[in-house]
Amino acid sequence: MELAALDYAVIAVFVLLILALGFSAKLRDSSVLQFVAAGRSLTLPVFVATLVSTWYGGILGIGESVTYYGLGTWVLMGVPYYVFALVYALYFAKRVRGSEQISLPERLELRYGKKVALLCAFLVFLLAVPATHVLMLGTLVDLLSGFGLSASIVIATIIGTLFLYKGGLLADVRVAILAFLMMYIGFAVIDFYCLAHYPILQTLNSLQDKNLLKWDGGKGILFVVSFFILGAWTLVDPGFHQRVASTNTPETGKKGVLISVFFWFLFDVLTITTGMYGISLHKGEGGVKLFPLFGNEILPPGLKAIFFCGMIGTIVSAMVGYTLVAGSTLGREVVARMRPMSEDKIKLWTRFGFGFACLVAILLAVNIDSVVNLWYSWSGAVVGALLIPVSLSYGLLWKSRAGSSAVFASMAISFCIAIAWLIFGMRTGNPYLSVHIQGNEFSLGTLLPGLAVSALIMGIGEAAARRKPQDE
C-alpha cells in the first residue's frame, strides 16, 4: 500500500472516533434487555442506519463477487436480498416486534419447547459468528500495516469489539450511524473520481472477459437460482431479527426495512460501479482485496483515506453487531436457559460469549479465506435448517401441527447433512459444491440440500400429527 501521512492521519482519527462513540454509550439501566436490545427503543432513523450498515457489512465480499461475476453481482448478491427483505417487511416485521420475544430461540421455545430452543440457539450462534467480517477487517489491517493476515485478523478483532463489552447494542448503534454516513461518502468519492477521469462505457468495453458484462455473469439461470435462494437468509438472520425486535414500535420495524431496501439498492449501485472500474483498470490481484488495492492505486492522498474509512466503518459496525448477537445467544439463550441466574450473571456470560464468538470467527477466517465461500457454504447450512421452523413459528407457510420432536429432528438432521456435504466439497476441491446437469454447471450449495431434508422431515411430522385425531 502507498498511503501518505495525510491518509494515515485521517484513518487514525476515524478509528479513534469509532472507539470514542462506542465507549461513550451510556445505558439507561443495567438490565439485559437494555444491554442486548437497547430497551427496544430504536427510532426510525437510527434503526435504518444500523440495519443498513450491519446487513451490508460484507463489503469486501462484493468486490470478490464482482471479480467473479461482474455486473451479475447485482442479480446474485443484490436482488435476492431486496426480495426477501420485502417479504420480511410485509410478513415478519410486525410479528417480530409485536411479540415479547426478542430472539429466535425465544420464539421457538414458545412454540416448540426448550429442547428446540437450545438447538436453535446453537445454530444461531454459528450463523452469527462474524467470521466474514473478521476476515475482511483483518485483510484491511494487513494491507495498511503489513503485519500478515493472521496477526492482522487477531488485532483487528480485539480492537474492533472492545467497546461492545461496555455498551452492548447501544454502543453498536452509535458506531453504525457513523458507518452509515461514511460507507456512502467513501464509495461516492471513488465513483465520482473514476467517472471524472475514465469514461465508463469505454472503460467497460476494455474488459477481455465479456461474461462480466452479462446480467448473470455468464453463469446461467440455474446458477442464479441457487444464489437467489440464499437470499432467504434474510428471514432467519439473527442480527436482522434482533434489530427489528429492538425498534420502538412494530410500524417502525416495517417502515425501516422498506426504507433500508432503497438504501441497499443505492449502495449496490455505488459498490458495483467501483468494482467494475476495478476489474477494468486494476491489473493486479482482485478477489477480496479488489476494493482496497484499486482504491490505493487510483485515488490521490486524502480521498484514499476517506474511501478506506468507508470500508472500515461498515465492516466494524457489522462485526460488532454479529458479535453482540453471538454473545447474547451463548449467555442469554444457552447458559441462562439451562440454569436460572441473575441478570448480572447473564450479562457476564454474554460478555464471555463475545470473546468466544470472536475466537471461533478468527479460526474460521484463517482457514477459509473467501468471503463468498463463507457466505454461500457455511451460512447456507444453518439457514437451511432454520428457515422452515422459524417461518412456522410466526404463523407463515401453513398452520403447523407438527410436534417439537419433528421440528428438532428436521433442524438437527438438516444441518448435519448440509455440513457433511460441505466437508465433502472441501475435500474434493469443490468448495462451491457445483454439480453438472445436462452440460450446465449448477452450484448446489448447502442451503438447498439442508432445506430439502428439513421440508421432508417436517412434512412427515405434519402428516403424522394430522392423523392422530382420526386414530384416536
Tab-separated table of C-alpha atoms in Angstrom:
chain	number	residue	atom	x	y	z
A	1	MET	CA	0.000	0.000	0.000
A	2	GLU	CA	1.144	3.521	-0.786
A	3	LEU	CA	-0.547	5.755	1.767
A	4	ALA	CA	0.611	9.274	2.528
A	5	ALA	CA	0.937	10.724	6.014
A	6	LEU	CA	-2.383	12.506	5.444
A	7	ASP	CA	-4.114	9.181	4.757
A	8	TYR	CA	-2.782	7.580	7.906
A	9	ALA	CA	-3.792	10.643	9.924
A	10	VAL	CA	-7.371	10.616	8.587
A	11	ILE	CA	-7.752	6.867	9.162
A	12	ALA	CA	-6.352	7.178	12.692
A	13	VAL	CA	-8.795	9.974	13.545
A	14	PHE	CA	-11.667	7.920	12.140
A	15	VAL	CA	-10.743	4.840	14.178
A	16	LEU	CA	-10.413	6.936	17.333
A	17	LEU	CA	-13.818	8.463	16.618
A	18	ILE	CA	-15.346	4.985	16.310
A	19	LEU	CA	-13.856	3.952	19.642
A	20	ALA	CA	-14.952	7.203	21.290
A	21	LEU	CA	-18.546	6.765	20.090
A	22	GLY	CA	-18.591	3.147	21.214
A	23	PHE	CA	-17.107	3.702	24.673
A	24	SER	CA	-19.226	6.783	25.356
A	25	ALA	CA	-22.515	4.877	25.091
A	26	LYS	CA	-24.439	5.158	28.366
A	27	LEU	CA	-27.034	2.530	29.196
A	28	ARG	CA	-30.251	3.745	30.814
A	29	ASP	CA	-30.265	0.836	33.236
A	30	SER	CA	-28.376	-2.375	33.976
A	31	SER	CA	-30.972	-4.788	32.564
A	32	VAL	CA	-30.172	-7.453	29.996
A	33	LEU	CA	-32.880	-6.037	27.720
A	34	GLN	CA	-31.135	-2.656	27.698
A	35	PHE	CA	-27.753	-4.293	27.028
A	36	VAL	CA	-28.748	-6.541	24.110
A	37	ALA	CA	-31.761	-4.666	22.645
A	38	ALA	CA	-31.277	-1.004	23.703
A	39	GLY	CA	-34.510	-1.277	25.686
A	40	ARG	CA	-36.462	-1.842	22.441
A	41	SER	CA	-36.361	1.899	21.795
A	42	LEU	CA	-34.682	2.362	18.381
A	43	THR	CA	-36.289	5.168	16.390
A	44	LEU	CA	-36.753	5.010	12.614
A	45	PRO	CA	-33.600	6.924	11.515
A	46	VAL	CA	-31.362	5.086	13.979
A	47	PHE	CA	-32.889	1.721	13.071
A	48	VAL	CA	-32.364	2.304	9.344
A	49	ALA	CA	-28.757	3.389	9.866
A	50	THR	CA	-27.831	0.361	11.953
A	51	LEU	CA	-29.733	-2.130	9.784
A	52	VAL	CA	-28.257	-0.835	6.526
A	53	SER	CA	-24.657	-0.766	7.724
A	54	THR	CA	-24.850	-4.081	9.587
A	55	TRP	CA	-26.593	-6.049	6.847
A	56	TYR	CA	-24.170	-4.658	4.244
A	57	GLY	CA	-21.091	-5.346	6.321
A	58	GLY	CA	-19.695	-7.799	3.766
A	59	ILE	CA	-18.272	-5.031	1.618
A	60	LEU	CA	-15.070	-6.793	0.522
A	61	GLY	CA	-17.177	-9.796	-0.415
A	62	ILE	CA	-18.914	-7.617	-3.004
A	63	GLY	CA	-15.523	-6.809	-4.501
A	64	GLU	CA	-14.723	-10.519	-4.574
A	65	SER	CA	-18.072	-11.243	-6.212
A	66	VAL	CA	-17.554	-8.581	-8.903
A	67	THR	CA	-14.200	-10.235	-9.696
A	68	TYR	CA	-16.039	-13.489	-10.421
A	69	TYR	CA	-19.419	-12.344	-11.771
A	70	GLY	CA	-19.072	-8.715	-12.895
A	71	LEU	CA	-22.422	-6.970	-13.372
A	72	GLY	CA	-24.079	-10.261	-12.429
A	73	THR	CA	-23.193	-9.440	-8.828
A	74	TRP	CA	-26.286	-7.233	-8.672
A	75	VAL	CA	-28.521	-10.170	-9.621
A	76	LEU	CA	-26.677	-12.651	-7.397
A	77	MET	CA	-25.923	-10.528	-4.329
A	78	GLY	CA	-28.428	-7.694	-4.538
A	79	VAL	CA	-31.829	-8.587	-5.963
A	80	PRO	CA	-32.404	-11.723	-3.807
A	81	TYR	CA	-31.880	-9.719	-0.630
A	82	TYR	CA	-34.221	-6.945	-1.768
A	83	VAL	CA	-36.933	-9.521	-2.449
A	84	PHE	CA	-36.606	-11.347	0.853
A	85	ALA	CA	-36.241	-8.075	2.778
A	86	LEU	CA	-39.589	-7.021	1.283
A	87	VAL	CA	-41.043	-10.359	2.362
A	88	TYR	CA	-39.668	-9.747	5.840
A	89	ALA	CA	-41.123	-6.243	5.974
A	90	LEU	CA	-44.577	-7.366	4.838
A	91	TYR	CA	-44.930	-10.636	6.753
A	92	PHE	CA	-42.346	-10.781	9.559
A	93	ALA	CA	-41.539	-7.304	10.875
A	94	LYS	CA	-44.722	-6.515	12.779
A	95	ARG	CA	-44.937	-10.055	14.158
A	96	VAL	CA	-41.328	-9.905	15.367
A	97	ARG	CA	-41.678	-6.510	17.079
A	98	GLY	CA	-45.196	-7.224	18.306
A	99	SER	CA	-44.146	-10.321	20.251
A	100	GLU	CA	-42.467	-10.266	23.655
A	101	GLN	CA	-39.597	-12.426	22.393
A	102	ILE	CA	-36.510	-10.617	21.092
A	103	SER	CA	-34.606	-13.633	19.746
A	104	LEU	CA	-35.223	-16.626	17.504
A	105	PRO	CA	-34.542	-19.187	20.269
A	106	GLU	CA	-37.127	-17.474	22.486
A	107	ARG	CA	-39.676	-17.648	19.710
A	108	LEU	CA	-39.071	-21.331	19.032
A	109	GLU	CA	-39.225	-22.143	22.748
A	110	LEU	CA	-42.650	-20.529	22.936
A	111	ARG	CA	-43.852	-22.668	20.033
A	112	TYR	CA	-41.884	-25.916	20.346
A	113	GLY	CA	-40.254	-26.086	23.769
A	114	LYS	CA	-36.857	-25.860	25.447
A	115	LYS	CA	-35.061	-28.600	23.508
A	116	VAL	CA	-35.788	-26.982	20.146
A	117	ALA	CA	-34.827	-23.583	21.558
A	118	LEU	CA	-31.404	-24.856	22.634
A	119	LEU	CA	-30.731	-26.355	19.214
A	120	CYS	CA	-31.879	-23.122	17.603
A	121	ALA	CA	-29.508	-21.178	19.873
A	122	PHE	CA	-26.611	-23.378	18.779
A	123	LEU	CA	-27.419	-22.769	15.106
A	124	VAL	CA	-27.967	-19.037	15.628
A	125	PHE	CA	-24.583	-18.801	17.336
A	126	LEU	CA	-22.925	-20.425	14.321
A	127	LEU	CA	-24.728	-18.093	11.922
A	128	ALA	CA	-23.918	-15.003	13.974
A	129	VAL	CA	-20.202	-15.727	14.415
A	130	PRO	CA	-18.643	-12.797	12.487
A	131	ALA	CA	-16.121	-14.826	10.501
A	132	THR	CA	-16.580	-12.908	7.225
A	133	HIS	CA	-16.262	-9.548	8.938
A	134	VAL	CA	-13.184	-10.642	10.885
A	135	LEU	CA	-11.616	-11.799	7.617
A	136	MET	CA	-12.418	-8.532	5.846
A	137	LEU	CA	-11.239	-6.245	8.630
A	138	GLY	CA	-8.091	-8.315	9.047
A	139	THR	CA	-7.445	-8.019	5.315
A	140	LEU	CA	-7.651	-4.221	5.503
A	141	VAL	CA	-5.396	-4.064	8.554
A	142	ASP	CA	-2.883	-6.343	6.815
A	143	LEU	CA	-2.820	-4.119	3.742
A	144	LEU	CA	-2.383	-1.000	5.870
A	145	SER	CA	0.197	-2.403	8.281
A	146	GLY	CA	1.928	-5.365	6.638
A	147	PHE	CA	1.643	-7.416	9.846
A	148	GLY	CA	0.472	-10.531	7.980
A	149	LEU	CA	-3.112	-11.728	7.615
A	150	SER	CA	-3.346	-13.942	10.717
A	151	ALA	CA	-1.876	-11.345	13.074
A	152	SER	CA	-3.965	-8.602	11.482
A	153	ILE	CA	-7.149	-10.630	11.961
A	154	VAL	CA	-6.434	-11.058	15.673
A	155	ILE	CA	-5.508	-7.388	16.204
A	156	ALA	CA	-8.499	-6.082	14.255
A	157	THR	CA	-10.936	-8.361	16.071
A	158	ILE	CA	-9.752	-7.407	19.550
A	159	ILE	CA	-9.655	-3.650	18.966
A	160	GLY	CA	-12.833	-3.582	16.889
A	161	THR	CA	-15.028	-5.222	19.533
A	162	LEU	CA	-13.647	-3.716	22.761
A	163	PHE	CA	-16.383	-1.103	23.226
A	164	LEU	CA	-19.080	-3.752	22.852
A	165	TYR	CA	-18.277	-5.183	26.289
A	166	LYS	CA	-19.349	-1.909	27.888
A	167	GLY	CA	-22.227	-0.551	25.807
A	168	GLY	CA	-23.901	-3.519	24.107
A	169	LEU	CA	-26.341	-2.712	21.302
A	170	LEU	CA	-26.395	0.996	22.129
A	171	ALA	CA	-22.642	1.221	21.507
A	172	ASP	CA	-23.052	-0.654	18.236
A	173	VAL	CA	-25.835	1.703	17.141
A	174	ARG	CA	-23.718	4.811	17.787
A	175	VAL	CA	-20.908	3.395	15.662
A	176	ALA	CA	-23.394	2.284	12.980
A	177	ILE	CA	-24.631	5.848	12.442
A	178	LEU	CA	-21.103	6.995	11.610
A	179	ALA	CA	-20.541	3.893	9.471
A	180	PHE	CA	-23.777	4.567	7.582
A	181	LEU	CA	-22.613	8.043	6.609
A	182	MET	CA	-19.070	7.013	5.720
A	183	MET	CA	-19.998	3.998	3.584
A	184	TYR	CA	-21.893	6.235	1.145
A	185	ILE	CA	-19.366	9.067	1.247
A	186	GLY	CA	-16.422	6.710	0.738
A	187	PHE	CA	-17.819	4.937	-2.318
A	188	ALA	CA	-19.303	8.125	-3.791
A	189	VAL	CA	-15.799	9.630	-3.660
A	190	ILE	CA	-14.176	6.844	-5.674
A	191	ASP	CA	-17.061	6.575	-8.146
A	192	PHE	CA	-17.144	10.284	-8.957
A	193	TYR	CA	-13.365	10.324	-9.242
A	194	CYS	CA	-13.427	7.431	-11.722
A	195	LEU	CA	-16.335	8.893	-13.699
A	196	ALA	CA	-14.495	12.199	-13.978
A	197	HIS	CA	-11.277	10.624	-15.271
A	198	TYR	CA	-12.365	7.450	-17.113
A	199	PRO	CA	-15.451	7.333	-19.428
A	200	ILE	CA	-17.466	4.406	-18.110
A	201	LEU	CA	-18.591	2.829	-21.408
A	202	GLN	CA	-15.120	2.960	-22.901
A	203	THR	CA	-13.649	1.522	-19.717
A	204	LEU	CA	-16.084	-1.393	-19.548
A	205	ASN	CA	-15.583	-2.201	-23.226
A	206	SER	CA	-11.904	-2.776	-22.483
A	207	LEU	CA	-12.735	-5.850	-20.401
A	208	GLN	CA	-11.413	-9.027	-22.013
A	209	ASP	CA	-13.910	-11.319	-20.291
A	210	LYS	CA	-17.239	-10.212	-21.774
A	211	ASN	CA	-19.127	-12.576	-19.451
A	212	LEU	CA	-18.546	-9.988	-16.742
A	213	LEU	CA	-20.856	-7.622	-18.642
A	214	LYS	CA	-23.736	-10.108	-18.761
A	215	TRP	CA	-26.692	-9.889	-16.353
A	216	ASP	CA	-25.875	-13.341	-14.919
A	217	GLY	CA	-22.089	-13.076	-15.048
A	218	GLY	CA	-22.177	-15.730	-17.775
A	219	LYS	CA	-23.163	-18.403	-15.255
A	220	GLY	CA	-26.654	-19.343	-16.449
A	221	ILE	CA	-30.083	-19.361	-14.911
A	222	LEU	CA	-29.533	-22.391	-12.641
A	223	PHE	CA	-26.567	-20.704	-11.005
A	224	VAL	CA	-28.628	-17.545	-10.485
A	225	VAL	CA	-31.450	-19.539	-8.890
A	226	SER	CA	-29.039	-21.216	-6.453
A	227	PHE	CA	-27.768	-17.821	-5.275
A	228	PHE	CA	-31.259	-16.326	-5.240
A	229	ILE	CA	-32.462	-18.893	-2.726
A	230	LEU	CA	-29.623	-17.936	-0.380
A	231	GLY	CA	-31.356	-14.567	-0.038
A	232	ALA	CA	-33.818	-16.363	2.255
A	233	TRP	CA	-31.040	-15.950	4.821
A	234	THR	CA	-32.697	-12.564	5.494
A	235	LEU	CA	-35.738	-14.264	7.029
A	236	VAL	CA	-33.744	-16.056	9.727
A	237	ASP	CA	-30.728	-13.793	10.147
A	238	PRO	CA	-30.354	-13.231	13.919
A	239	GLY	CA	-28.867	-9.746	13.555
A	240	PHE	CA	-31.702	-8.653	11.280
A	241	HIS	CA	-34.213	-10.148	13.729
A	242	GLN	CA	-32.659	-8.519	16.787
A	243	ARG	CA	-32.677	-5.049	15.281
A	244	VAL	CA	-36.299	-5.304	14.200
A	245	ALA	CA	-37.193	-6.567	17.687
A	246	SER	CA	-35.352	-3.575	19.175
A	247	THR	CA	-37.410	-0.875	17.404
A	248	ASN	CA	-39.755	1.343	19.382
A	249	THR	CA	-42.922	0.215	17.545
A	250	PRO	CA	-43.969	-2.545	15.098
A	251	GLU	CA	-44.621	0.118	12.453
A	252	THR	CA	-41.050	1.392	12.806
A	253	GLY	CA	-39.767	-2.101	12.124
A	254	LYS	CA	-41.822	-2.465	8.952
A	255	LYS	CA	-41.134	1.024	7.582
A	256	GLY	CA	-37.465	0.777	8.467
A	257	VAL	CA	-36.933	-2.411	6.482
A	258	LEU	CA	-38.730	-0.944	3.457
A	259	ILE	CA	-36.592	2.202	3.585
A	260	SER	CA	-33.465	0.097	4.029
A	261	VAL	CA	-34.158	-1.742	0.770
A	262	PHE	CA	-33.824	1.570	-1.080
A	263	PHE	CA	-30.520	2.354	0.637
A	264	TRP	CA	-29.168	-1.142	-0.125
A	265	PHE	CA	-30.045	-0.648	-3.787
A	266	LEU	CA	-28.308	2.736	-3.791
A	267	PHE	CA	-25.199	1.302	-2.178
A	268	ASP	CA	-25.169	-1.610	-4.636
A	269	VAL	CA	-25.038	0.932	-7.463
A	270	LEU	CA	-22.039	2.588	-5.830
A	271	THR	CA	-20.132	-0.596	-4.945
A	272	ILE	CA	-20.717	-2.469	-8.200
A	273	THR	CA	-19.700	0.613	-10.182
A	274	THR	CA	-16.485	0.711	-8.158
A	275	GLY	CA	-15.975	-2.997	-8.713
A	276	MET	CA	-16.467	-2.762	-12.477
A	277	TYR	CA	-13.962	0.079	-12.675
A	278	GLY	CA	-11.637	-2.014	-10.526
A	279	ILE	CA	-11.650	-5.115	-12.722
A	280	SER	CA	-11.285	-2.910	-15.826
A	281	LEU	CA	-8.440	-0.678	-14.643
A	282	HIS	CA	-6.661	-2.632	-11.905
A	283	LYS	CA	-4.316	-5.242	-13.356
A	284	GLY	CA	-3.161	-6.814	-10.102
A	285	GLU	CA	-4.806	-9.046	-7.519
A	286	GLY	CA	-8.597	-8.999	-7.318
A	287	GLY	CA	-10.913	-11.073	-5.182
A	288	VAL	CA	-11.427	-9.995	-1.589
A	289	LYS	CA	-8.665	-7.359	-1.948
A	290	LEU	CA	-10.081	-5.707	-5.071
A	291	PHE	CA	-11.576	-2.611	-3.415
A	292	PRO	CA	-8.638	-1.666	-1.170
A	293	LEU	CA	-5.998	-2.346	-3.823
A	294	PHE	CA	-7.896	-0.442	-6.510
A	295	GLY	CA	-8.577	2.477	-4.159
A	296	ASN	CA	-4.893	2.595	-3.243
A	297	GLU	CA	-3.917	2.617	-6.906
A	298	ILE	CA	-6.411	5.119	-8.303
A	299	LEU	CA	-7.125	7.727	-5.609
A	300	PRO	CA	-4.921	10.663	-4.519
A	301	PRO	CA	-3.962	11.211	-0.853
A	302	GLY	CA	-6.860	12.296	1.335
A	303	LEU	CA	-9.567	10.825	-0.898
A	304	LYS	CA	-7.888	7.460	-0.480
A	305	ALA	CA	-8.282	7.709	3.292
A	306	ILE	CA	-11.983	8.626	3.015
A	307	PHE	CA	-12.580	5.555	0.848
A	308	PHE	CA	-10.775	3.334	3.351
A	309	CYS	CA	-12.764	4.821	6.226
A	310	GLY	CA	-15.971	3.923	4.416
A	311	MET	CA	-14.907	0.284	4.226
A	312	ILE	CA	-13.559	0.141	7.773
A	313	GLY	CA	-16.651	1.652	9.354
A	314	THR	CA	-19.050	-0.648	7.514
A	315	ILE	CA	-17.120	-3.773	8.458
A	316	VAL	CA	-16.638	-2.769	12.110
A	317	SER	CA	-20.338	-1.987	12.508
A	318	ALA	CA	-21.365	-5.372	11.154
A	319	MET	CA	-18.655	-7.271	13.046
A	320	VAL	CA	-19.729	-5.725	16.333
A	321	GLY	CA	-23.415	-6.312	15.605
A	322	TYR	CA	-22.996	-10.009	14.937
A	323	THR	CA	-20.593	-10.438	17.844
A	324	LEU	CA	-23.336	-8.995	20.051
A	325	VAL	CA	-25.880	-11.491	18.711
A	326	ALA	CA	-23.498	-14.422	19.094
A	327	GLY	CA	-22.510	-13.423	22.633
A	328	SER	CA	-26.077	-12.831	23.797
A	329	THR	CA	-27.108	-16.148	22.254
A	330	LEU	CA	-24.486	-18.011	24.265
A	331	GLY	CA	-25.152	-16.142	27.518
A	332	ARG	CA	-28.887	-15.484	27.399
A	333	GLU	CA	-30.196	-18.286	25.195
A	334	VAL	CA	-27.953	-21.202	26.155
A	335	VAL	CA	-26.425	-20.816	29.611
A	336	ALA	CA	-29.319	-18.905	31.194
A	337	ARG	CA	-31.854	-21.282	29.629
A	338	MET	CA	-30.069	-24.314	31.072
A	339	ARG	CA	-29.903	-22.875	34.591
A	340	PRO	CA	-31.691	-19.804	36.004
A	341	MET	CA	-29.409	-16.950	37.020
A	342	SER	CA	-29.434	-13.246	37.825
A	343	GLU	CA	-29.288	-10.580	35.138
A	344	ASP	CA	-25.770	-9.630	36.177
A	345	LYS	CA	-24.601	-13.189	35.563
A	346	ILE	CA	-26.406	-13.320	32.230
A	347	LYS	CA	-24.530	-10.191	31.161
A	348	LEU	CA	-21.273	-11.745	32.384
A	349	TRP	CA	-21.888	-14.860	30.311
A	350	THR	CA	-22.876	-12.675	27.351
A	351	ARG	CA	-19.557	-10.866	27.552
A	352	PHE	CA	-17.802	-14.227	27.710
A	353	GLY	CA	-19.799	-15.131	24.602
A	354	PHE	CA	-18.367	-12.097	22.816
A	355	GLY	CA	-14.850	-13.392	23.327
A	356	PHE	CA	-15.734	-16.959	22.408
A	357	ALA	CA	-17.534	-15.831	19.227
A	358	CYS	CA	-14.505	-13.806	18.207
A	359	LEU	CA	-12.235	-16.802	18.775
A	360	VAL	CA	-14.410	-19.032	16.574
A	361	ALA	CA	-14.567	-16.273	13.939
A	362	ILE	CA	-10.782	-15.961	13.892
A	363	LEU	CA	-10.339	-19.715	13.438
A	364	LEU	CA	-12.840	-19.790	10.566
A	365	ALA	CA	-11.392	-16.703	8.872
A	366	VAL	CA	-7.855	-18.046	8.969
A	367	ASN	CA	-8.880	-21.384	7.439
A	368	ILE	CA	-11.485	-20.233	4.873
A	369	ASP	CA	-10.040	-17.247	3.045
A	370	SER	CA	-13.036	-16.485	0.824
A	371	VAL	CA	-15.882	-14.250	1.966
A	372	VAL	CA	-18.215	-15.576	-0.734
A	373	ASN	CA	-17.424	-19.153	0.276
A	374	LEU	CA	-18.183	-18.394	3.930
A	375	TRP	CA	-21.491	-16.819	2.915
A	376	TYR	CA	-22.525	-19.499	0.482
A	377	SER	CA	-21.452	-22.721	2.159
A	378	TRP	CA	-21.137	-22.253	5.916
A	379	SER	CA	-24.111	-19.926	6.352
A	380	GLY	CA	-26.265	-21.858	3.898
A	381	ALA	CA	-26.088	-24.950	6.109
A	382	VAL	CA	-27.550	-23.030	9.057
A	383	VAL	CA	-30.184	-21.168	7.034
A	384	GLY	CA	-31.488	-24.405	5.521
A	385	ALA	CA	-32.035	-25.858	8.989
A	386	LEU	CA	-33.761	-22.780	10.440
A	387	LEU	CA	-35.894	-21.416	7.610
A	388	ILE	CA	-38.989	-23.639	7.838
A	389	PRO	CA	-39.220	-23.905	11.671
A	390	VAL	CA	-38.784	-20.138	12.133
A	391	SER	CA	-41.373	-19.336	9.448
A	392	LEU	CA	-43.870	-21.728	11.010
A	393	SER	CA	-43.282	-20.281	14.472
A	394	TYR	CA	-44.579	-16.933	13.196
A	395	GLY	CA	-47.629	-18.490	11.552
A	396	LEU	CA	-46.328	-18.380	7.992
A	397	LEU	CA	-46.254	-21.063	5.247
A	398	TRP	CA	-49.023	-23.188	6.792
A	399	LYS	CA	-50.738	-23.755	10.120
A	400	SER	CA	-48.446	-26.391	11.519
A	401	ARG	CA	-49.444	-29.205	13.832
A	402	ALA	CA	-46.033	-30.855	13.896
A	403	GLY	CA	-44.661	-31.514	17.362
A	404	SER	CA	-41.385	-30.482	18.874
A	405	SER	CA	-39.754	-33.856	18.097
A	406	ALA	CA	-40.326	-33.421	14.371
A	407	VAL	CA	-39.020	-29.847	14.451
A	408	PHE	CA	-35.934	-30.853	16.432
A	409	ALA	CA	-35.224	-33.738	14.049
A	410	SER	CA	-35.662	-31.549	10.968
A	411	MET	CA	-33.216	-28.938	12.265
A	412	ALA	CA	-30.591	-31.387	13.526
A	413	ILE	CA	-30.589	-33.778	10.567
A	414	SER	CA	-30.789	-30.979	8.010
A	415	PHE	CA	-27.782	-29.207	9.496
A	416	CYS	CA	-25.706	-32.396	9.812
A	417	ILE	CA	-26.335	-33.431	6.201
A	418	ALA	CA	-25.516	-29.932	4.916
A	419	ILE	CA	-22.255	-29.842	6.891
A	420	ALA	CA	-21.329	-33.338	5.654
A	421	TRP	CA	-21.928	-32.119	2.098
A	422	LEU	CA	-19.759	-29.058	2.809
A	423	ILE	CA	-16.897	-31.206	4.122
A	424	PHE	CA	-17.169	-33.460	1.067
A	425	GLY	CA	-16.919	-30.428	-1.226
A	426	MET	CA	-13.853	-29.088	0.560
A	427	ARG	CA	-12.083	-32.446	0.471
A	428	THR	CA	-12.782	-32.945	-3.229
A	429	GLY	CA	-11.672	-29.454	-4.242
A	430	ASN	CA	-15.226	-28.303	-4.956
A	431	PRO	CA	-15.838	-25.568	-2.339
A	432	TYR	CA	-18.890	-24.143	-4.144
A	433	LEU	CA	-20.422	-27.631	-4.361
A	434	SER	CA	-21.037	-27.428	-8.084
A	435	VAL	CA	-22.837	-30.185	-9.949
A	436	HIS	CA	-23.466	-30.642	-13.669
A	437	ILE	CA	-26.963	-31.085	-15.095
A	438	GLN	CA	-27.218	-31.764	-18.835
A	439	GLY	CA	-23.973	-29.969	-19.508
A	440	ASN	CA	-24.840	-26.959	-17.336
A	441	GLU	CA	-22.968	-26.132	-14.149
A	442	PHE	CA	-25.176	-25.660	-11.114
A	443	SER	CA	-23.840	-24.622	-7.720
A	444	LEU	CA	-25.962	-26.693	-5.354
A	445	GLY	CA	-24.509	-25.208	-2.169
A	446	THR	CA	-25.513	-26.343	1.302
A	447	LEU	CA	-28.817	-24.489	1.660
A	448	LEU	CA	-30.794	-26.500	-0.900
A	449	PRO	CA	-29.873	-29.970	0.428
A	450	GLY	CA	-30.491	-28.846	4.005
A	451	LEU	CA	-33.791	-27.201	3.119
A	452	ALA	CA	-34.958	-30.287	1.213
A	453	VAL	CA	-34.199	-32.544	4.181
A	454	SER	CA	-35.888	-30.114	6.580
A	455	ALA	CA	-39.006	-29.962	4.392
A	456	LEU	CA	-39.156	-33.759	4.104
A	457	ILE	CA	-38.917	-34.356	7.847
A	458	MET	CA	-41.351	-31.559	8.653
A	459	GLY	CA	-43.755	-32.996	6.078
A	460	ILE	CA	-43.587	-36.407	7.714
A	461	GLY	CA	-44.099	-34.873	11.137
A	462	GLU	CA	-47.020	-32.815	9.834
A	463	ALA	CA	-48.694	-35.863	8.293
A	464	ALA	CA	-48.255	-37.891	11.488
A	465	ALA	CA	-49.697	-35.079	13.614
A	466	ARG	CA	-52.744	-34.670	11.361
A	467	ARG	CA	-53.533	-38.410	11.502
A	468	LYS	CA	-53.529	-38.620	15.291
A	469	PRO	CA	-57.013	-37.167	15.970
A	470	GLN	CA	-58.560	-39.573	13.443
A	471	ASP	CA	-56.835	-42.572	15.017
A	472	GLU	CA	-57.983	-41.571	18.477
